[in-house]
Every structure is written in structure tokens, then in C-alpha cells.
Tab-separated table of C-alpha atoms in Angstrom:
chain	number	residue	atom	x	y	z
Z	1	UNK	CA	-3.881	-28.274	-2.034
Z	2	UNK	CA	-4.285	-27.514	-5.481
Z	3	UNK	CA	-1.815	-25.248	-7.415
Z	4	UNK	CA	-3.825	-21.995	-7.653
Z	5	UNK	CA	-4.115	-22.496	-3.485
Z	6	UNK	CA	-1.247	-22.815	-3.296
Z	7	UNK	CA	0.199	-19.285	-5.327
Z	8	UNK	CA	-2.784	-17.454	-3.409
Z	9	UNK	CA	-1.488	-18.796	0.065
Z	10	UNK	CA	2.163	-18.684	-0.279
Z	11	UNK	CA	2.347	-15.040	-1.292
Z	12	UNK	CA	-0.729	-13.742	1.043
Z	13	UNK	CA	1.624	-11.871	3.388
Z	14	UNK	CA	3.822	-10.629	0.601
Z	15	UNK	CA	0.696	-9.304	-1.827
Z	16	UNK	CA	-0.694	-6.662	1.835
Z	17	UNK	CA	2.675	-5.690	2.267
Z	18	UNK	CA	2.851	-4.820	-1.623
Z	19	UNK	CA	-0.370	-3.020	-1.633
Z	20	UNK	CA	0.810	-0.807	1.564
Z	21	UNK	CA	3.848	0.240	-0.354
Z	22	UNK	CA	2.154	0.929	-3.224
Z	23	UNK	CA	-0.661	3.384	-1.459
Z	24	UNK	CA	2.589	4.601	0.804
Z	25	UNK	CA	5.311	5.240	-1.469
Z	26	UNK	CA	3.874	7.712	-3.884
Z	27	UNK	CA	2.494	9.660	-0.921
Z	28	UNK	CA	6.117	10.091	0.404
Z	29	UNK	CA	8.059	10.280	-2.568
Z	30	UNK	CA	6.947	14.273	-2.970
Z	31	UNK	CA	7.023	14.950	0.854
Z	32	UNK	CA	9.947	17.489	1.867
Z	33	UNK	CA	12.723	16.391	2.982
Z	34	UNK	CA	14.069	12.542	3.601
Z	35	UNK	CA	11.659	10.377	2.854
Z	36	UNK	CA	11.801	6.568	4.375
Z	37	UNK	CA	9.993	3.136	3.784
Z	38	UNK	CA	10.531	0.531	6.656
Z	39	UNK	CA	9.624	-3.074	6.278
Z	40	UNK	CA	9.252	-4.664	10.264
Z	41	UNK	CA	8.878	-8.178	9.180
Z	42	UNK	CA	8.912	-10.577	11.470
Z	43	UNK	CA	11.171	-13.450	12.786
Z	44	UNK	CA	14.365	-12.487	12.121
Z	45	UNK	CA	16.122	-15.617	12.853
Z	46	UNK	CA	13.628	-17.849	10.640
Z	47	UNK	CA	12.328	-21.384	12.656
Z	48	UNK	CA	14.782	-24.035	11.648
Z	49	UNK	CA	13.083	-25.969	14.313
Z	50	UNK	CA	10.082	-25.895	12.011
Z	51	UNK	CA	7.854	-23.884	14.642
Z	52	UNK	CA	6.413	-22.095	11.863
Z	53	UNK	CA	3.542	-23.739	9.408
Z	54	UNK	CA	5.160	-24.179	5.593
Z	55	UNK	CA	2.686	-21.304	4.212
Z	56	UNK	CA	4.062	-19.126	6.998
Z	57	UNK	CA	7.731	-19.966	5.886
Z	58	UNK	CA	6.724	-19.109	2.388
Z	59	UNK	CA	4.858	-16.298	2.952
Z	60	UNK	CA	7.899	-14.753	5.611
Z	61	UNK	CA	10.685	-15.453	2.533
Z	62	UNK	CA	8.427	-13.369	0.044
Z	63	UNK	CA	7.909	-10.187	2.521
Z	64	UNK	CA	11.740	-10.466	2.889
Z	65	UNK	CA	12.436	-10.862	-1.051
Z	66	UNK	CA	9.961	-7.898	-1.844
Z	67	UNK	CA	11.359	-5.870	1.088
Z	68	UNK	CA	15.410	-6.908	-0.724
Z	69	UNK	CA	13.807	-5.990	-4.161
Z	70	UNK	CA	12.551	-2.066	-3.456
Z	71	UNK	CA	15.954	-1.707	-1.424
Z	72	UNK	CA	18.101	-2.328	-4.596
Z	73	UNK	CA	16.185	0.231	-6.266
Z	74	UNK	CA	15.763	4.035	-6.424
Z	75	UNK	CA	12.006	5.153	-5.926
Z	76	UNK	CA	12.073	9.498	-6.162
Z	77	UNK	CA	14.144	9.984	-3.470
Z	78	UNK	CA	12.922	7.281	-1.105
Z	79	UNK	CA	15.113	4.925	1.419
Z	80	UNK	CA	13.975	1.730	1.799
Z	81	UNK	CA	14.714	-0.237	5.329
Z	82	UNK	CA	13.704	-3.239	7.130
Z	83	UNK	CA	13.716	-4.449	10.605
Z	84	UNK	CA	13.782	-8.015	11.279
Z	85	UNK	CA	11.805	-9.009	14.911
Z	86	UNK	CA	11.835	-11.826	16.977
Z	87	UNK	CA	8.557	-12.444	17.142
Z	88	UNK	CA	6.273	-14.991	17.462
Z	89	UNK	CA	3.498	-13.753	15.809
Z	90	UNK	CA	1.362	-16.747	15.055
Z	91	UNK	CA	1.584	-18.856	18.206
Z	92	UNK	CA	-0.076	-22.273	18.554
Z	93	UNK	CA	-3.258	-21.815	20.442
Z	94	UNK	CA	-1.061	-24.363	23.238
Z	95	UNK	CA	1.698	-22.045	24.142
Z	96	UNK	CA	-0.733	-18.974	23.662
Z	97	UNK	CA	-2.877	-20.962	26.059
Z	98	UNK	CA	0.591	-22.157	28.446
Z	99	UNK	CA	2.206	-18.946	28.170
Z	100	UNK	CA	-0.229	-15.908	27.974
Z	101	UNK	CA	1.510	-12.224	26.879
Z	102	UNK	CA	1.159	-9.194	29.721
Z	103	UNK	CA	-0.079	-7.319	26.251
Z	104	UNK	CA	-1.256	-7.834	23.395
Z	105	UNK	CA	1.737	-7.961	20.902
Z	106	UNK	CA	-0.068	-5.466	18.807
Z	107	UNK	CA	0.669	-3.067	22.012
Z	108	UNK	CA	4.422	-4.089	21.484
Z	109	UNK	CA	4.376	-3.765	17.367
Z	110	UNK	CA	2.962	-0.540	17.778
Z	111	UNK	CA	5.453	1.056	20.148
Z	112	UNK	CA	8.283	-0.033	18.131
Z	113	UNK	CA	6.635	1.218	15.511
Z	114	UNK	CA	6.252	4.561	17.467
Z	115	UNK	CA	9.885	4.612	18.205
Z	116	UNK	CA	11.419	4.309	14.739
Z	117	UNK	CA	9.102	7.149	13.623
């Protein structure tokens, strides 16, 4: 992989959440009241086993670093959180294959998601 693959790659995950915040956060920064800004990244207790590809290592330590970076700042009035899963998000086709979900784990993402708003 060549070094220009490699920056695009690595910081995939990070560069979507960045453009979500930036569309998001000026839209609640003049809404009444408290305004909040929650990262749900995933994989809260990383993969020392190394279960998880290199890029999605990378690409997981970036989300968290940008997510660290707009919490230590003060953005018009907006609080900045994050919420660290346990989830497996990118499964090997093998154990998606040996051990098949009930529902889809967009189904679960999106009631948590439901719940902390």
C-alpha cells in the first residue's frame, strides 16, 4: 500500500464522522436551550487480540482522538459526549456466517441511539 492509500484509509472513519459534526454542530449551536454532540463509537475495549483489521484499528483511534479533540473545546454553547460500545461491527464473514444476529445491529445502533435522545 502506497503512502497516499494509506492517509486515505487510515482516517476514512474519522473524515464521515468530521463531516457529520461539521453539518451538525452549527445547526445546534443556535438551538434553545442545551445543546449536545454525542460520538457512539464503537468498541470500547479496543481488540488486543487483534480481531480487528490494522485500518480498522487506525481508523477506531482517529474517531476517538477527534471525538477527545471537540470535547476539550468550547463550540457556542455545545457539550460534546461520547459513548464507547461493545460492538462488533465488522465481523468476519465466518462468525457472521457461525453466529447469525436475531437483528440487524443497525436495529440495535438505532435504539440506543433512540434512547440517549
Amino acid at each position: 500500500m502506497g503512502t497516499e492509500d494509506f492517509r486515505l484509509a487510515a482516517s476514512h472513519l474519522a473524515s464521515m464522522h468530521f463531516s457529520a459534526a461539521q453539518q451538525l454542530i452549527p445547526r445546534i449551536q443556535f438551538s434553545n436551550g442545551a445543546s449536545s454532540y454525542t460520538f457512539v463509537t464503537g468498541d470500547g475495549g479496543g481488540h488486543p487480540g487483534g480481531a480487528r483489521s490494522p485500518l480498522a484499528e487506525l481508523n477506531a483511534h482517529h474517531v476517538w482522538g477527534l471525538s477527545a479533540a471537540l470535547r476539550g473545546q468550547s463550540h457556542g454553547g455545545v457539550n460534546f459526549r461520547e459513548v464507547r460500545l461493545r460492538l462488533e461491527v465488522n465481523r468476519p464473514m465466518e462468525q457472521r456466517e457461525a453466529e447469525p444476529r436475531e437483528r440487524p445491529l443497525s436495529s440495535d445502533i438505532g435504539r440506543l441511539c433512540a434512547g440517549m435522545v
